[in-house]
Short mmCIF file of C-alpha atoms and ligand atoms in Angstrom, two decimals:
data_model
loop_
_atom_site.label_atom_id
_atom_site.label_comp_id
_atom_site.label_asym_id
_atom_site.label_seq_id
_atom_site.Cartn_x
_atom_site.Cartn_y
_atom_site.Cartn_z
CA TYR A 249 39.15 -93.49 -51.10
CA VAL A 250 42.70 -92.67 -50.74
CA SER A 251 41.95 -91.37 -47.27
CA LYS A 252 40.44 -94.76 -46.60
CA VAL A 253 43.97 -96.09 -46.51
CA THR A 254 44.14 -95.47 -42.80
CA GLY A 255 44.41 -97.53 -39.65
CA ASN A 256 46.67 -100.43 -38.81
CA LEU A 257 48.96 -101.69 -41.55
CA ASP A 258 48.40 -105.46 -40.84
CA ASP A 259 51.82 -106.61 -40.16
CA CYS A 260 53.04 -103.66 -38.19
CA ALA A 261 51.73 -101.30 -35.45
CA CYS A 262 51.67 -98.15 -37.57
CA ASP A 263 49.11 -95.93 -39.23
CA VAL A 264 49.28 -94.04 -42.51
CA GLU A 265 48.80 -90.58 -40.97
CA THR A 266 51.96 -91.04 -38.86
CA ILE A 267 53.93 -92.06 -41.98
CA ASP A 268 52.42 -89.20 -44.04
CA HIS A 269 53.41 -86.55 -41.50
CA PHE A 270 56.83 -88.07 -40.91
CA ASN A 271 57.69 -88.44 -44.58
CA ASN A 272 56.04 -85.31 -46.11
CA ASP A 273 57.22 -82.87 -43.42
CA GLN A 274 60.49 -84.17 -42.33
CA LEU A 275 62.16 -86.80 -44.34
CA PHE A 276 61.16 -86.14 -47.92
CA PRO A 277 62.69 -82.66 -48.35
CA LYS A 278 66.04 -83.73 -46.78
CA LEU A 279 66.26 -86.85 -48.95
CA GLN A 280 65.52 -84.94 -52.19
CA ASN A 281 68.39 -82.59 -51.37
CA LEU A 282 70.85 -85.55 -50.82
CA LEU A 283 69.71 -87.35 -53.93
CA GLU A 284 70.74 -84.43 -56.07
CA SER A 285 74.35 -84.65 -54.96
CA ASP A 286 76.97 -86.13 -57.43
CA TYR A 287 77.47 -89.11 -55.20
CA PHE A 288 73.85 -90.21 -55.52
CA ARG A 289 72.86 -89.17 -58.93
CA PHE A 290 75.09 -91.41 -60.98
CA TYR A 291 74.02 -95.04 -61.16
CA LYS A 292 76.05 -97.66 -62.99
CA VAL A 293 73.93 -100.07 -64.90
CA ASN A 294 73.96 -102.43 -67.85
CA LEU A 295 70.84 -101.69 -69.92
CA ASN A 296 71.79 -103.82 -72.87
CA LYS A 297 71.74 -107.34 -71.25
CA PRO A 298 69.52 -109.62 -73.37
CA CYS A 299 66.31 -110.99 -71.77
CA PRO A 300 67.08 -114.55 -70.64
CA PHE A 301 63.59 -115.74 -70.63
CA TRP A 302 61.93 -114.85 -74.03
CA THR A 303 62.79 -112.96 -77.22
CA SER A 304 62.05 -109.33 -76.52
CA SER A 305 59.87 -108.14 -79.42
CA SER A 306 60.05 -104.45 -79.93
CA HIS A 307 62.95 -102.85 -78.01
CA CYS A 308 60.46 -100.11 -77.47
CA GLY A 309 60.46 -97.44 -80.11
CA LEU A 310 58.75 -95.03 -77.60
CA ARG A 311 60.35 -91.70 -77.47
CA HIS A 312 59.92 -91.30 -73.76
CA CYS A 313 61.55 -94.64 -73.05
CA ALA A 314 64.99 -93.43 -74.11
CA VAL A 315 67.70 -92.98 -71.50
CA LYS A 316 69.78 -89.91 -71.84
CA PRO A 317 73.48 -90.39 -71.66
CA CYS A 318 75.49 -88.69 -69.06
CA SER A 319 76.03 -85.01 -69.89
CA PRO A 320 79.86 -84.30 -70.31
CA VAL A 321 79.82 -81.38 -68.16
CA LYS A 322 78.03 -82.95 -65.17
CA CYS A 323 79.81 -86.25 -65.55
CA ILE A 324 83.27 -84.80 -65.68
CA LYS A 325 84.51 -86.85 -62.72
CA ILE A 326 83.05 -90.00 -64.16
CA SER A 327 84.41 -89.37 -67.60
CA LEU A 328 87.94 -89.38 -66.07
CA CYS A 329 87.38 -92.91 -65.51
CA PHE A 330 84.94 -94.05 -68.12
CA GLN A 331 86.25 -94.77 -71.47
CA TYR A 332 85.74 -97.43 -74.03
CA SER A 333 88.92 -99.43 -74.54
CA ALA A 334 89.79 -102.56 -72.67
CA ASP A 335 92.61 -100.56 -70.99
CA ALA A 336 90.16 -97.94 -70.02
CA ASN A 337 87.80 -100.49 -68.45
CA LYS A 338 90.72 -101.60 -66.34
CA GLN A 339 91.23 -98.05 -65.50
CA LEU A 340 87.59 -97.82 -64.50
CA GLU A 341 87.96 -100.68 -62.07
CA GLU A 342 90.93 -99.06 -60.63
CA CYS A 343 88.95 -95.90 -60.25
CA GLU A 344 86.25 -97.78 -58.38
CA LYS A 345 88.75 -99.45 -56.14
CA GLU A 346 90.54 -96.17 -55.42
CA GLN A 347 87.19 -94.63 -54.43
CA HIS A 348 87.33 -91.99 -57.07
CA LEU A 349 83.68 -92.36 -57.76
CA GLY A 350 82.82 -92.33 -54.17
CA ALA A 351 82.99 -95.81 -53.06
CA VAL A 352 82.77 -97.10 -49.51
CA ASP A 353 85.69 -96.89 -47.28
CA VAL A 354 89.09 -95.56 -48.10
CA SER A 355 90.89 -97.13 -45.21
CA LEU A 356 89.73 -100.56 -46.19
CA ARG A 357 91.56 -100.50 -49.42
CA TRP A 358 93.70 -103.34 -48.62
CA VAL A 359 90.60 -105.55 -48.15
CA LEU A 360 89.20 -104.40 -51.37
CA LEU A 361 92.31 -105.33 -53.20
CA THR A 362 92.80 -108.63 -51.49
CA ASP A 363 89.36 -109.99 -51.09
CA GLU A 364 87.09 -107.56 -52.96
CA LYS A 365 84.28 -110.12 -53.73
CA LYS A 366 84.05 -111.21 -50.13
CA LEU A 367 84.06 -107.81 -48.88
CA TYR A 368 81.35 -106.57 -51.06
CA TYR A 369 79.08 -109.62 -51.09
CA SER A 370 79.43 -111.05 -47.66
CA SER A 371 76.16 -110.98 -45.67
CA ASN A 372 73.84 -113.22 -43.74
CA LEU A 373 71.25 -113.01 -46.47
CA ASP A 374 73.25 -112.29 -49.46
CA LEU A 375 71.06 -110.38 -51.97
CA THR A 376 73.87 -108.40 -53.63
CA VAL A 377 73.78 -110.92 -56.38
CA CYS A 378 70.99 -108.82 -57.95
CA GLY A 379 73.28 -106.17 -59.08
CA SER A 380 76.75 -107.57 -58.94
CA ALA A 381 76.93 -108.92 -62.48
CA ASP A 382 75.97 -105.46 -63.87
CA GLU A 383 78.63 -103.76 -61.78
CA ALA A 384 81.26 -105.88 -63.17
CA SER A 385 80.13 -105.85 -66.82
CA PRO A 386 82.18 -103.82 -69.29
CA ASP A 387 78.80 -102.88 -70.99
CA SER A 388 77.66 -100.96 -67.84
CA GLN A 389 77.48 -97.23 -68.03
CA TYR A 390 76.85 -94.42 -65.74
CA VAL A 391 73.52 -92.89 -65.98
CA ASP A 392 72.67 -89.43 -64.56
CA LEU A 393 69.34 -90.18 -62.71
CA LEU A 394 68.40 -86.49 -62.49
CA LEU A 395 68.41 -86.33 -66.31
CA ASN A 396 66.19 -89.48 -66.49
CA PRO A 397 63.31 -88.98 -64.06
CA GLU A 398 60.91 -91.86 -63.50
CA ARG A 399 57.65 -90.73 -65.21
CA PHE A 400 55.07 -91.65 -67.81
CA THR A 401 56.75 -93.34 -70.82
CA GLY A 402 53.84 -94.89 -72.63
CA TYR A 403 55.05 -98.49 -71.92
CA LYS A 404 51.94 -100.58 -71.46
CA GLY A 405 49.85 -103.48 -72.92
CA PRO A 406 50.84 -107.06 -73.34
CA GLU A 407 54.63 -106.44 -73.06
CA ALA A 408 54.24 -104.60 -69.64
CA TRP A 409 51.68 -107.19 -68.36
CA GLN A 410 54.07 -110.04 -69.25
CA ILE A 411 56.61 -108.55 -66.97
CA TRP A 412 54.16 -108.02 -64.06
CA ASN A 413 52.73 -111.36 -64.72
CA SER A 414 56.14 -113.13 -64.57
CA ILE A 415 57.04 -111.28 -61.46
CA TYR A 416 53.87 -112.15 -59.60
CA GLU A 417 53.35 -115.60 -60.81
CA GLU A 418 56.87 -116.92 -60.70
CA ASN A 419 58.29 -115.08 -57.70
CA CYS A 420 55.52 -114.44 -55.35
CA PHE A 421 55.06 -117.99 -54.36
CA LYS A 422 51.70 -118.25 -55.90
CA PRO A 423 50.38 -121.70 -55.99
CA TYR A 424 48.20 -121.42 -59.11
CA THR A 425 48.40 -119.60 -62.49
CA VAL A 426 46.33 -116.80 -63.55
CA LYS A 427 45.29 -117.17 -67.23
CA ARG A 428 47.65 -115.33 -69.42
CA PRO A 429 47.83 -112.62 -70.35
CA LEU A 430 47.17 -110.82 -67.09
CA LEU A 431 44.55 -108.46 -68.47
CA PRO A 432 43.75 -105.33 -66.50
CA ASP A 433 42.72 -106.31 -63.16
CA SER A 434 41.85 -109.80 -63.99
CA PHE A 435 41.90 -110.54 -60.31
CA ARG A 436 38.73 -108.65 -59.97
CA SER A 437 36.22 -110.66 -62.16
CA SER A 438 32.74 -109.41 -61.89
CA SER A 439 31.91 -112.09 -59.27
CA GLY A 440 35.11 -111.22 -57.38
CA GLY A 441 35.83 -115.03 -57.37
CA GLU A 442 39.40 -114.69 -58.51
CA ALA A 443 40.11 -111.99 -55.98
CA ARG A 444 38.64 -113.97 -53.14
CA LYS A 445 40.57 -117.01 -54.26
CA PHE A 446 43.74 -114.97 -54.37
CA TYR A 447 43.31 -113.28 -51.00
CA SER A 448 42.30 -116.43 -49.25
CA TRP A 449 45.39 -118.09 -50.63
CA LEU A 450 47.56 -115.06 -49.61
CA ASP A 451 46.02 -115.18 -45.98
CA GLY A 452 47.05 -118.79 -45.68
CA GLN A 453 50.67 -118.01 -46.48
CA CYS A 454 53.37 -117.51 -43.96
CA VAL A 455 54.15 -113.98 -42.87
CA GLU A 456 57.33 -113.86 -44.98
CA LYS A 457 55.66 -114.84 -48.25
CA ARG A 458 52.93 -112.32 -47.65
CA ALA A 459 55.40 -109.73 -46.89
CA PHE A 460 57.34 -110.48 -50.09
CA TYR A 461 54.13 -110.20 -52.19
CA ARG A 462 53.32 -106.86 -50.50
CA LEU A 463 56.78 -105.51 -51.21
CA VAL A 464 56.49 -106.25 -54.89
CA SER A 465 52.92 -104.93 -54.91
CA GLY A 466 54.16 -101.81 -53.18
CA LEU A 467 56.83 -101.26 -55.82
CA HIS A 468 54.28 -101.71 -58.62
CA ALA A 469 51.98 -99.20 -56.91
CA SER A 470 54.91 -96.78 -56.64
CA ILE A 471 55.77 -97.01 -60.35
CA ASN A 472 52.16 -96.43 -61.24
CA ILE A 473 51.83 -93.42 -58.96
CA HIS A 474 54.91 -91.94 -60.62
CA LEU A 475 53.55 -92.29 -64.10
CA SER A 476 50.24 -90.63 -62.99
CA ALA A 477 52.04 -87.76 -61.16
CA ARG A 478 54.37 -87.12 -64.04
CA TYR A 479 52.06 -87.85 -66.91
CA LEU A 480 52.60 -86.38 -70.49
CA LEU A 481 49.66 -84.01 -70.47
CA ASP A 482 50.45 -82.23 -73.69
CA ASP A 483 52.96 -83.08 -76.50
CA ASN A 484 52.98 -80.94 -79.66
CA TRP A 485 55.31 -78.75 -81.68
CA PHE A 486 55.12 -75.87 -79.29
CA GLN A 487 55.25 -77.50 -75.86
CA ARG A 488 55.63 -80.59 -73.90
CA GLU A 489 53.81 -80.55 -70.54
CA TRP A 490 54.31 -83.05 -67.68
CA GLY A 491 52.04 -83.04 -64.66
CA HIS A 492 49.44 -84.84 -62.60
CA ASN A 493 46.80 -86.85 -64.36
CA VAL A 494 44.07 -87.37 -61.78
CA THR A 495 41.97 -89.53 -64.09
CA GLU A 496 44.87 -91.99 -64.53
CA PHE A 497 45.45 -92.12 -60.83
CA ARG A 498 41.75 -92.74 -60.06
CA GLN A 499 41.62 -95.56 -62.65
CA ARG A 500 44.44 -97.30 -60.86
CA PHE A 501 43.68 -96.67 -57.27
CA ASP A 502 40.09 -95.70 -56.82
CA SER A 503 38.30 -98.24 -54.65
CA GLU A 504 35.16 -98.45 -56.82
CA LEU A 505 37.01 -98.47 -60.15
CA THR A 506 39.37 -101.32 -58.94
CA ALA A 507 36.76 -103.30 -56.88
CA GLY A 508 38.57 -102.45 -53.82
CA GLU A 509 42.07 -103.32 -54.98
CA GLY A 510 43.53 -99.79 -55.26
CA PRO A 511 43.52 -99.08 -51.55
CA LYS A 512 45.10 -102.43 -50.81
CA ARG A 513 47.85 -101.58 -53.22
CA LEU A 514 48.36 -98.19 -51.60
CA ARG A 515 48.67 -99.97 -48.29
CA ASN A 516 51.31 -102.19 -49.74
CA LEU A 517 53.20 -99.04 -50.82
CA TYR A 518 53.18 -97.93 -47.16
CA PHE A 519 54.31 -101.29 -46.06
CA LEU A 520 57.22 -101.08 -48.59
CA TYR A 521 58.00 -97.65 -47.05
CA LEU A 522 58.13 -98.98 -43.57
CA ILE A 523 60.47 -101.86 -44.54
CA GLU A 524 62.88 -99.52 -46.35
CA LEU A 525 62.75 -96.97 -43.61
CA ARG A 526 63.60 -99.67 -41.07
CA ALA A 527 66.60 -100.68 -43.08
CA LEU A 528 67.93 -97.07 -43.17
CA ALA A 529 67.51 -96.90 -39.41
CA LYS A 530 69.41 -100.12 -38.93
CA VAL A 531 72.34 -99.33 -41.24
CA LEU A 532 73.38 -96.24 -39.37
CA PRO A 533 76.48 -97.74 -37.65
CA PHE A 534 77.84 -98.78 -41.02
CA PHE A 535 77.76 -95.09 -42.25
CA GLN A 536 78.98 -93.79 -38.86
CA GLN A 537 82.23 -95.61 -39.14
CA PRO A 538 84.97 -92.93 -39.14
CA SER A 539 86.49 -94.61 -42.19
CA PHE A 540 83.43 -94.23 -44.26
CA HIS A 541 83.58 -91.40 -46.71
CA LEU A 542 81.51 -90.23 -49.65
CA TYR A 543 84.18 -89.43 -52.28
CA THR A 544 83.60 -87.48 -55.39
CA GLY A 545 86.72 -85.43 -55.30
CA ARG A 546 85.14 -82.33 -53.65
CA PRO A 547 86.12 -82.79 -50.01
CA GLU A 548 83.88 -79.81 -48.62
CA GLU A 549 80.89 -81.02 -50.47
CA ASP A 550 81.55 -84.61 -49.65
CA LYS A 551 81.81 -83.84 -45.95
CA LYS A 552 78.42 -81.79 -46.07
CA HIS A 553 76.73 -84.67 -47.90
CA LYS A 554 77.97 -87.26 -45.41
CA GLU A 555 76.56 -85.09 -42.60
CA GLN A 556 73.17 -84.81 -44.53
CA LEU A 557 73.22 -88.58 -45.00
CA LEU A 558 73.79 -89.15 -41.17
CA GLN A 559 71.02 -86.69 -40.38
CA ILE A 560 68.55 -88.68 -42.62
CA LEU A 561 69.54 -91.94 -41.03
CA GLN A 562 69.23 -90.48 -37.46
CA LEU A 563 65.82 -89.22 -38.53
CA ALA A 564 64.83 -92.60 -39.69
CA ARG A 565 65.95 -94.00 -36.27
CA SER A 566 63.67 -91.50 -34.52
CA PHE A 567 60.55 -92.81 -36.32
CA PRO A 568 58.35 -93.96 -33.45
CA LEU A 569 56.58 -97.01 -34.95
CA HIS A 570 59.05 -99.04 -36.73
CA PHE A 571 58.22 -102.36 -38.39
CA ASP A 572 59.55 -105.25 -36.33
CA GLU A 573 61.34 -107.54 -38.82
CA ARG A 574 62.09 -110.02 -36.03
CA SER A 575 58.66 -111.40 -36.80
CA LEU A 576 60.16 -112.55 -40.09
CA PHE A 577 62.22 -115.71 -40.27
CA ALA A 578 61.52 -116.22 -36.53
CA GLY A 579 60.45 -119.92 -36.65
CA ASP A 580 62.36 -123.16 -37.09
CA GLU A 581 66.05 -122.43 -38.10
CA LYS A 582 65.99 -124.93 -40.96
CA GLU A 583 62.68 -123.61 -42.32
CA ALA A 584 63.92 -120.06 -41.95
CA ALA A 585 67.11 -120.83 -44.02
CA LYS A 586 64.87 -122.39 -46.70
CA LEU A 587 62.68 -119.33 -46.85
CA LYS A 588 65.63 -116.99 -47.05
CA GLU A 589 67.04 -119.13 -49.90
CA ASP A 590 63.57 -118.99 -51.66
CA ILE A 591 63.51 -115.16 -51.26
CA ARG A 592 67.12 -114.89 -52.50
CA LEU A 593 66.23 -116.84 -55.59
CA ALA A 594 62.98 -114.92 -56.20
CA PHE A 595 64.91 -111.70 -56.04
CA LEU A 596 67.63 -113.07 -58.46
CA ASN A 597 64.73 -113.97 -60.75
CA ILE A 598 63.05 -110.54 -60.55
CA SER A 599 66.30 -108.80 -61.30
CA LYS A 600 66.70 -110.92 -64.43
CA ILE A 601 63.16 -110.25 -65.45
CA MET A 602 64.05 -106.59 -65.38
CA ASP A 603 66.28 -107.25 -68.39
CA CYS A 604 63.13 -108.16 -70.31
CA VAL A 605 61.53 -104.70 -69.84
CA ASP A 606 61.54 -103.25 -73.38
CA CYS A 607 61.28 -99.62 -72.28
CA PHE A 608 64.89 -98.52 -71.31
CA LYS A 609 63.79 -95.86 -68.90
CA CYS A 610 61.46 -98.33 -67.16
CA ARG A 611 64.29 -100.87 -67.13
CA LEU A 612 66.56 -98.49 -65.59
CA TRP A 613 64.30 -97.55 -62.68
CA GLY A 614 63.14 -101.22 -62.39
CA LYS A 615 66.78 -102.42 -62.01
CA LEU A 616 67.66 -99.72 -59.57
CA GLN A 617 64.63 -100.27 -57.34
CA THR A 618 65.10 -104.10 -57.33
CA GLN A 619 68.75 -103.56 -56.33
CA GLY A 620 67.71 -101.10 -53.69
CA LEU A 621 65.08 -103.49 -52.28
CA GLY A 622 67.75 -106.25 -52.36
CA THR A 623 70.06 -104.05 -50.28
CA VAL A 624 67.25 -103.31 -47.80
CA LEU A 625 66.69 -107.03 -47.16
CA LYS A 626 70.49 -107.60 -46.96
CA ILE A 627 70.60 -104.96 -44.20
CA LEU A 628 67.59 -106.21 -42.32
CA PHE A 629 69.05 -109.73 -42.11
CA SER A 630 72.60 -108.63 -41.28
CA GLU A 631 71.65 -107.01 -37.96
CA ARG A 632 74.34 -108.85 -36.02
CA GLN A 633 77.12 -108.21 -38.50
CA ILE A 634 76.18 -104.42 -38.43
CA GLU A 635 76.23 -104.31 -34.67
CA ALA A 636 79.63 -105.97 -34.62
CA LEU A 637 81.11 -103.46 -37.15
CA PRO A 638 84.62 -102.66 -35.87
CA MET A 639 85.22 -98.98 -34.99
CA SER A 640 88.85 -99.38 -35.87
CA SER A 641 89.98 -99.72 -39.46
CA ASN A 642 92.43 -102.52 -38.82
CA GLN A 643 89.85 -105.15 -38.42
CA ARG A 644 88.01 -106.72 -41.34
CA PRO A 645 84.33 -105.75 -41.23
CA SER A 646 81.85 -108.58 -41.52
CA PHE A 647 79.34 -106.22 -43.18
CA GLN A 648 79.99 -104.02 -46.25
CA LEU A 649 78.04 -102.24 -48.94
CA SER A 650 79.30 -101.34 -52.36
CA ARG A 651 78.83 -97.92 -53.82
CA GLN A 652 76.13 -99.37 -56.18
CA GLU A 653 74.14 -100.78 -53.26
CA ILE A 654 74.37 -97.50 -51.41
CA VAL A 655 73.25 -95.40 -54.46
CA SER A 656 70.41 -97.85 -55.16
CA LEU A 657 69.37 -98.05 -51.46
CA PHE A 658 68.88 -94.28 -51.13
CA ASN A 659 67.36 -93.70 -54.65
CA ALA A 660 64.91 -96.55 -54.23
CA PHE A 661 63.82 -95.15 -50.88
CA GLY A 662 63.66 -91.79 -52.64
CA ARG A 663 61.10 -93.12 -55.13
CA ILE A 664 58.90 -94.61 -52.30
CA SER A 665 59.13 -91.42 -50.34
CA THR A 666 58.15 -89.40 -53.39
CA SER A 667 55.07 -91.68 -53.96
CA VAL A 668 53.89 -91.09 -50.42
CA ARG A 669 54.42 -87.32 -50.93
CA GLU A 670 52.49 -87.58 -54.32
CA LEU A 671 49.55 -89.28 -52.55
CA LYS A 672 49.11 -86.06 -50.60
CA ASN A 673 49.03 -84.00 -53.83
CA PHE A 674 46.47 -86.36 -55.40
CA ARG A 675 44.43 -86.34 -52.26
CA SER A 676 44.13 -82.43 -52.46
CA MET A 677 43.37 -82.52 -56.11
CA LEU A 678 40.56 -85.02 -55.62
CA ALA A 679 39.23 -82.92 -52.72
CA GLU A 680 39.15 -79.86 -55.02
CA GLU A 681 37.35 -81.81 -57.70
CA ARG A 682 34.48 -82.65 -55.33
P1 FAD B 241 49.61 -102.67 -64.88
O1 FAD B 241 50.15 -101.78 -64.00
O2 FAD B 241 50.36 -103.23 -66.05
O3 FAD B 241 49.19 -104.03 -64.01
C1 FAD B 241 48.77 -105.25 -64.47
C2 FAD B 241 47.87 -106.03 -63.59
O4 FAD B 241 48.56 -106.19 -62.34
C3 FAD B 241 46.59 -105.12 -63.26
O5 FAD B 241 45.56 -105.30 -64.11
C4 FAD B 241 46.25 -105.59 -61.97
O6 FAD B 241 45.51 -106.74 -61.95
C5 FAD B 241 47.56 -105.95 -61.25
N1 FAD B 241 48.05 -104.77 -60.39
C6 FAD B 241 48.17 -103.50 -60.71
N2 FAD B 241 48.80 -102.79 -59.80
C7 FAD B 241 49.05 -103.63 -58.73
C8 FAD B 241 49.67 -103.54 -57.52
N3 FAD B 241 50.18 -102.48 -57.06
N4 FAD B 241 49.77 -104.67 -56.79
C9 FAD B 241 49.32 -105.83 -57.20
N5 FAD B 241 48.71 -106.05 -58.44
C10 FAD B 241 48.59 -104.97 -59.20
N6 FAD B 241 55.24 -97.02 -67.26
C11 FAD B 241 55.51 -95.74 -67.31
O7 FAD B 241 54.80 -94.96 -67.90
N7 FAD B 241 56.71 -95.25 -66.67
C12 FAD B 241 57.54 -96.07 -66.00
O8 FAD B 241 58.53 -95.63 -65.57
C13 FAD B 241 57.26 -97.47 -65.97
N8 FAD B 241 58.05 -98.40 -65.41
C14 FAD B 241 57.76 -99.72 -65.40
C15 FAD B 241 58.67 -100.52 -64.82
C16 FAD B 241 58.42 -101.96 -64.95
C17 FAD B 241 59.44 -102.87 -64.20
C18 FAD B 241 57.23 -102.42 -65.55
C19 FAD B 241 56.99 -103.92 -65.56
C20 FAD B 241 56.32 -101.56 -66.05
C21 FAD B 241 56.56 -100.17 -65.97
N9 FAD B 241 55.74 -99.31 -66.50
C22 FAD B 241 56.03 -97.94 -66.60
C23 FAD B 241 54.35 -99.71 -67.10
C24 FAD B 241 53.29 -99.57 -66.01
O9 FAD B 241 53.74 -100.09 -64.77
C25 FAD B 241 52.03 -100.37 -66.37
O10 FAD B 241 52.36 -101.66 -66.67
C26 FAD B 241 51.37 -99.71 -67.61
O11 FAD B 241 51.01 -98.33 -67.38
C27 FAD B 241 50.07 -100.50 -67.95
O12 FAD B 241 49.18 -100.37 -66.81
P2 FAD B 241 47.83 -101.36 -66.63
O13 FAD B 241 46.76 -100.47 -66.12
O14 FAD B 241 47.61 -102.06 -67.89
O15 FAD B 241 48.12 -102.24 -65.46
#
């Protein structure tokens, strides 16, 4: 059934086999390498923001939901900047501005100092708002992503459903409400009536709203692939074993067990992959600016990692069957502006809902991936600004990305790329079972 996810991907002229080959054999290994570098492994996030929508019940006592703090040895560079007093927070801001943690563009410091907000947040479709409050918050902390891999945490049941429910119902432009709580696969009632109703509604939507739903669904699929691929298989006094749980995977994605929904969700994952890949291809000129540096304080390594990053973006450019985002927001200008605003607000809302995720590990990756997707959309709709980027550092650029956006962009894509790679593993395991 996984292999049934083949053929044309609806809104783009691409097939799954092409993506599999491109990702698994070329892009995935390079990207994994880059994401292990210091620049990309530390993500600044506020995990203690209260949920703005309802009273969070449990704060999740699950052991595997805990987020490990930054290890002092690995975070030595960060600890230079990160302390707890008000003074130290000021110092932290200075560190960020001075690019000590590897921010964007050393030569643009004058712009950072004079007009920081505008520089960071200017864009045609400004989605930076998703992460900006976190970045500025004194409660934010650096998290070492390598110490906190996305995997099975045991977070499930009504709390998790409430989050997914809110995301789909309030942000995917759905015209009707599915009865709460969204119980496992409530869309697939025995008659299939709910599913039919949902898909006929979805088909009637404009391409932008359909695309938005598919992006969220693709993200949901990726999270569930990760928890199935890094499942807690054994947990006792003597050992803890993480690995692939084929039964879990099958329950979530098997065509028969999900009344046909599983393969559609996997297709949404591939759709999300294409959208993110397209953004990487488009943003190349930004990273090619001579004034752009990855700065972690080790010039040799930083130079090497910048080269690796450029190679990945060149590779993304070379992908032969890119999604054409010009089909989005192509209609009437007023309508397009309204749609963009709807999408911006939906994104803002989803990022707020992430503060309601009781499991901290899930919240961490949820926030990172939402910010990453926000950055993807910001890139896709800033094409003109990216093309107009000045090659000399004296001019003010009209497009900019903050360090947080860069880290979330690449790590979010790393998750989707890993999911595509994991599908290959599950496919082989299922074939062996037969
Ligand atoms: P759920 O995945 O909770 O789905 C609820 C309903 O949504 C399903 O019944 C189905 O009707 C529909 N649905 C399912 N998948 C899709 C899709 N792809 N597209 C459209 N509709 C769909 N758990 C972990 O173990 N580790 C994690 O890191 C983790 N991170 C999470 C991050 C967030 C932001 C959230 C909200 C949850 C996270 N979870 C994580 C929990 C996990 O996603 C599931 O909610 C949980 O495993 C329970 O799964 P379920 O089978 O009840 O269905």
